[in-house]
Amino acid sequence: MAISVFSHASFVYTGEGIVNKEGRMLVPDDVSAIADGAIVCDSDKILWVGKTSELPAKYKKVKAMKLKGKRAIMPGLIDSHTHLVFAGSRAHEFARRCAGTTYQEIANEGGGILTTVKATREASIEQLFELAIKRALIAYRHGVRTIECKSGYGLDHESEIKCLKVIEHLKKAIPQMTFVSTYLGAHAIPPNVKKAKYIDEMIHQTLPEIKKKNLAEFCDVFVDEGYYSHQDGERILRAAKKLGLKTKIHADEMGNTESAHLAAKLEAHSADHLLKISNKGIAALAKADTVAGLLPGTAFYLKEAYAPARKMLDAGVRVAIATDFNPGSCYSLNLPLMMNLSALHMQMNSAEIFAGVTYSAAASLGREATKGALLPGFDSDFVVLPYDRFEEMYYRMGW
Ligand SMILES: [Zn+2]
């Protein structure tokens, strides 16, 4: 296999300190920056990382890409929470909402999520793919190399399966990116259907077909006031686990339902949002492997108070940062912008922010043994930044 060498990077950020601490209680030095660094890889795995001056003789024969001390190398960014697959635009609703119409008024007129559900159901798989691939490539340009993508705008068996198939097509179309697919049938209650009937459909029809056709790795449920209850969430996720799927929860966003606690109890890979997490929820996550997936772009977009990140981090919770890209509450694929919001509004230090889009994001997707750090044996998955320090990524707001 062909070997590649990158040398004289201003810094190679290996993230080794973060890996050693499993993403908890991080201090800035845990990014493990190697000044004047080099990295050696083949097309599959990282073979060697260290100082350029210590490059082993056998790799000196390979023509190196010399970065002249001007560019830094870090693990490929991981956006661990997106709703990438949907059709339709809600730009007109956004403008009305900003002018004072409430979300509830728009929803009562059949707008909001129902606008997206209608458009997604009507779209062909080809149309959904065309939209999704453009979005994935925007994420790529922001340094994202692994992206989690949820279904959840079909809200019936056939349309949810269609959206998951789009993600399968993305995997083949962009092999430079890793796509992790999540079934979020329980995103909302479908229009004109009883919740109990829909839950039965998810458990007895959709989840078994997903398993049979290997269409998703994760199952996610929106547990919140007016959506799926704690009990509903537990039932759906236990059914998914029984089939071998991993789990996630949209937790404690609009109200507190102790769904972070449920996520820890079910050993979910992540509990996401957490704007209204309780102290009990924080204590449960601190003891668990469940990662807190924080989505500051959504709080910003909805003008809500940010998740209590500092409190979680100081309690020893592992925190990932993601875009939550979706048509209603965060129409952005700019992960570095989310890093900026995390620094400004969630008081996260540089290693916490770094881990949020690398190691901890990988852990929330069950990929921490191969992604999110630059160590021998990890995937050859890194970005050469156009900057000499990774902090430039989030110092530049929304670039
Ligand atoms: Zn979401």
PDB file of C-alpha atoms in Angstrom, residues 163-263:
ATOM      1  CA  CYS A 163     -34.482   8.233   3.836  1.00  0.00           C
ATOM      2  CA  LEU A 164     -32.208   5.557   5.302  1.00  0.00           C
ATOM      3  CA  LYS A 165     -31.549   4.236   1.778  1.00  0.00           C
ATOM      4  CA  VAL A 166     -30.396   7.730   0.784  1.00  0.00           C
ATOM      5  CA  ILE A 167     -27.689   7.489   3.458  1.00  0.00           C
ATOM      6  CA  GLU A 168     -26.590   4.128   2.007  1.00  0.00           C
ATOM      7  CA  HIS A 169     -26.212   5.844  -1.391  1.00  0.00           C
ATOM      8  CA  LEU A 170     -24.132   8.626   0.217  1.00  0.00           C
ATOM      9  CA  LYS A 171     -21.706   6.033   1.617  1.00  0.00           C
ATOM     10  CA  LYS A 172     -21.019   4.785  -1.910  1.00  0.00           C
ATOM     11  CA  ALA A 173     -20.948   8.256  -3.491  1.00  0.00           C
ATOM     12  CA  ILE A 174     -18.442   9.876  -1.092  1.00  0.00           C
ATOM     13  CA  PRO A 175     -15.989   7.205   0.119  1.00  0.00           C
ATOM     14  CA  GLN A 176     -13.765   9.986   1.563  1.00  0.00           C
ATOM     15  CA  MET A 177     -16.365  10.478   4.293  1.00  0.00           C
ATOM     16  CA  THR A 178     -17.742   8.103   6.898  1.00  0.00           C
ATOM     17  CA  PHE A 179     -21.526   8.177   7.201  1.00  0.00           C
ATOM     18  CA  VAL A 180     -23.179   6.817  10.333  1.00  0.00           C
ATOM     19  CA  SER A 181     -26.887   6.258   9.904  1.00  0.00           C
ATOM     20  CA  THR A 182     -29.516   6.623  12.585  1.00  0.00           C
ATOM     21  CA  TYR A 183     -33.189   5.707  12.476  1.00  0.00           C
ATOM     22  CA  LEU A 184     -35.188   8.495  14.123  1.00  0.00           C
ATOM     23  CA  GLY A 185     -38.710   7.355  13.290  1.00  0.00           C
ATOM     24  CA  ALA A 186     -39.699   8.694  16.705  1.00  0.00           C
ATOM     25  CA  HIS A 187     -38.825  12.292  15.798  1.00  0.00           C
ATOM     26  CA  ALA A 188     -42.411  13.561  16.098  1.00  0.00           C
ATOM     27  CA  ILE A 189     -45.924  12.112  16.120  1.00  0.00           C
ATOM     28  CA  PRO A 190     -47.050  11.721  12.487  1.00  0.00           C
ATOM     29  CA  PRO A 191     -50.091  13.764  11.419  1.00  0.00           C
ATOM     30  CA  ASN A 192     -53.450  12.003  11.666  1.00  0.00           C
ATOM     31  CA  VAL A 193     -52.010   8.841  13.266  1.00  0.00           C
ATOM     32  CA  LYS A 194     -52.394   7.665  16.855  1.00  0.00           C
ATOM     33  CA  LYS A 195     -49.064   7.595  18.677  1.00  0.00           C
ATOM     34  CA  ALA A 196     -49.617   4.043  19.995  1.00  0.00           C
ATOM     35  CA  LYS A 197     -50.293   2.754  16.479  1.00  0.00           C
ATOM     36  CA  TYR A 198     -47.169   4.441  15.129  1.00  0.00           C
ATOM     37  CA  ILE A 199     -45.012   3.040  17.934  1.00  0.00           C
ATOM     38  CA  ASP A 200     -46.290  -0.448  17.054  1.00  0.00           C
ATOM     39  CA  GLU A 201     -45.373   0.181  13.405  1.00  0.00           C
ATOM     40  CA  MET A 202     -41.841   1.248  14.391  1.00  0.00           C
ATOM     41  CA  ILE A 203     -41.297  -1.729  16.675  1.00  0.00           C
ATOM     42  CA  HIS A 204     -42.952  -4.477  14.633  1.00  0.00           C
ATOM     43  CA  GLN A 205     -42.414  -3.341  11.040  1.00  0.00           C
ATOM     44  CA  THR A 206     -39.735  -0.692  10.531  1.00  0.00           C
ATOM     45  CA  LEU A 207     -37.052  -1.737  13.030  1.00  0.00           C
ATOM     46  CA  PRO A 208     -37.098  -5.408  11.873  1.00  0.00           C
ATOM     47  CA  GLU A 209     -36.767  -4.306   8.232  1.00  0.00           C
ATOM     48  CA  ILE A 210     -33.898  -1.959   9.133  1.00  0.00           C
ATOM     49  CA  LYS A 211     -32.185  -4.860  10.842  1.00  0.00           C
ATOM     50  CA  LYS A 212     -32.805  -7.231   7.938  1.00  0.00           C
ATOM     51  CA  LYS A 213     -31.454  -4.781   5.335  1.00  0.00           C
ATOM     52  CA  ASN A 214     -28.769  -3.328   7.627  1.00  0.00           C
ATOM     53  CA  LEU A 215     -30.030   0.226   7.061  1.00  0.00           C
ATOM     54  CA  ALA A 216     -29.061   1.853  10.365  1.00  0.00           C
ATOM     55  CA  GLU A 217     -26.514   1.496  13.118  1.00  0.00           C
ATOM     56  CA  PHE A 218     -28.352   3.631  15.678  1.00  0.00           C
ATOM     57  CA  CYS A 219     -31.918   4.207  16.824  1.00  0.00           C
ATOM     58  CA  ASP A 220     -32.814   7.596  18.299  1.00  0.00           C
ATOM     59  CA  VAL A 221     -35.997   8.822  20.011  1.00  0.00           C
ATOM     60  CA  PHE A 222     -37.199  12.371  20.696  1.00  0.00           C
ATOM     61  CA  VAL A 223     -38.172  12.133  24.360  1.00  0.00           C
ATOM     62  CA  ASP A 224     -39.766  15.420  25.359  1.00  0.00           C
ATOM     63  CA  GLU A 225     -42.916  17.048  26.625  1.00  0.00           C
ATOM     64  CA  GLY A 226     -45.668  16.641  24.013  1.00  0.00           C
ATOM     65  CA  TYR A 227     -43.599  14.129  21.988  1.00  0.00           C
ATOM     66  CA  TYR A 228     -42.499  10.681  23.160  1.00  0.00           C
ATOM     67  CA  SER A 229     -42.668   9.963  26.866  1.00  0.00           C
ATOM     68  CA  HIS A 230     -39.933   8.431  28.965  1.00  0.00           C
ATOM     69  CA  GLN A 231     -41.886   5.129  28.784  1.00  0.00           C
ATOM     70  CA  ASP A 232     -42.333   5.338  24.975  1.00  0.00           C
ATOM     71  CA  GLY A 233     -38.627   6.039  24.575  1.00  0.00           C
ATOM     72  CA  GLU A 234     -37.637   3.103  26.746  1.00  0.00           C
ATOM     73  CA  ARG A 235     -39.948   0.753  24.831  1.00  0.00           C
ATOM     74  CA  ILE A 236     -38.694   1.772  21.381  1.00  0.00           C
ATOM     75  CA  LEU A 237     -35.020   1.796  22.347  1.00  0.00           C
ATOM     76  CA  ARG A 238     -35.199  -1.565  24.134  1.00  0.00           C
ATOM     77  CA  ALA A 239     -36.752  -3.045  20.973  1.00  0.00           C
ATOM     78  CA  ALA A 240     -33.919  -1.520  18.905  1.00  0.00           C
ATOM     79  CA  LYS A 241     -31.259  -2.831  21.305  1.00  0.00           C
ATOM     80  CA  LYS A 242     -32.759  -6.309  21.105  1.00  0.00           C
ATOM     81  CA  LEU A 243     -32.121  -6.209  17.343  1.00  0.00           C
ATOM     82  CA  GLY A 244     -28.521  -5.127  17.932  1.00  0.00           C
ATOM     83  CA  LEU A 245     -28.861  -1.415  17.171  1.00  0.00           C
ATOM     84  CA  LYS A 246     -27.037   1.148  19.289  1.00  0.00           C
ATOM     85  CA  THR A 247     -29.072   3.949  20.827  1.00  0.00           C
ATOM     86  CA  LYS A 248     -29.291   7.725  21.238  1.00  0.00           C
ATOM     87  CA  ILE A 249     -31.860  10.060  22.744  1.00  0.00           C
ATOM     88  CA  HIS A 250     -32.907  13.637  21.922  1.00  0.00           C
ATOM     89  CA  ALA A 251     -33.028  14.442  25.617  1.00  0.00           C
ATOM     90  CA  ASP A 252     -34.191  17.222  27.927  1.00  0.00           C
ATOM     91  CA  GLU A 253     -34.433  19.847  25.207  1.00  0.00           C
ATOM     92  CA  MET A 254     -37.713  21.704  25.675  1.00  0.00           C
ATOM     93  CA  GLY A 255     -38.521  20.419  29.135  1.00  0.00           C
ATOM     94  CA  ASN A 256     -36.925  18.105  31.642  1.00  0.00           C
ATOM     95  CA  THR A 257     -38.205  14.539  31.378  1.00  0.00           C
ATOM     96  CA  GLU A 258     -35.116  12.965  32.976  1.00  0.00           C
ATOM     97  CA  SER A 259     -34.310  11.523  29.574  1.00  0.00           C
ATOM     98  CA  ALA A 260     -30.569  12.030  30.145  1.00  0.00           C
ATOM     99  CA  HIS A 261     -30.977   9.645  33.059  1.00  0.00           C
ATOM    100  CA  LEU A 262     -32.821   7.218  30.778  1.00  0.00           C
ATOM    101  CA  ALA A 263     -29.960   7.410  28.256  1.00  0.00           C
TER     102      ALA A 263
END
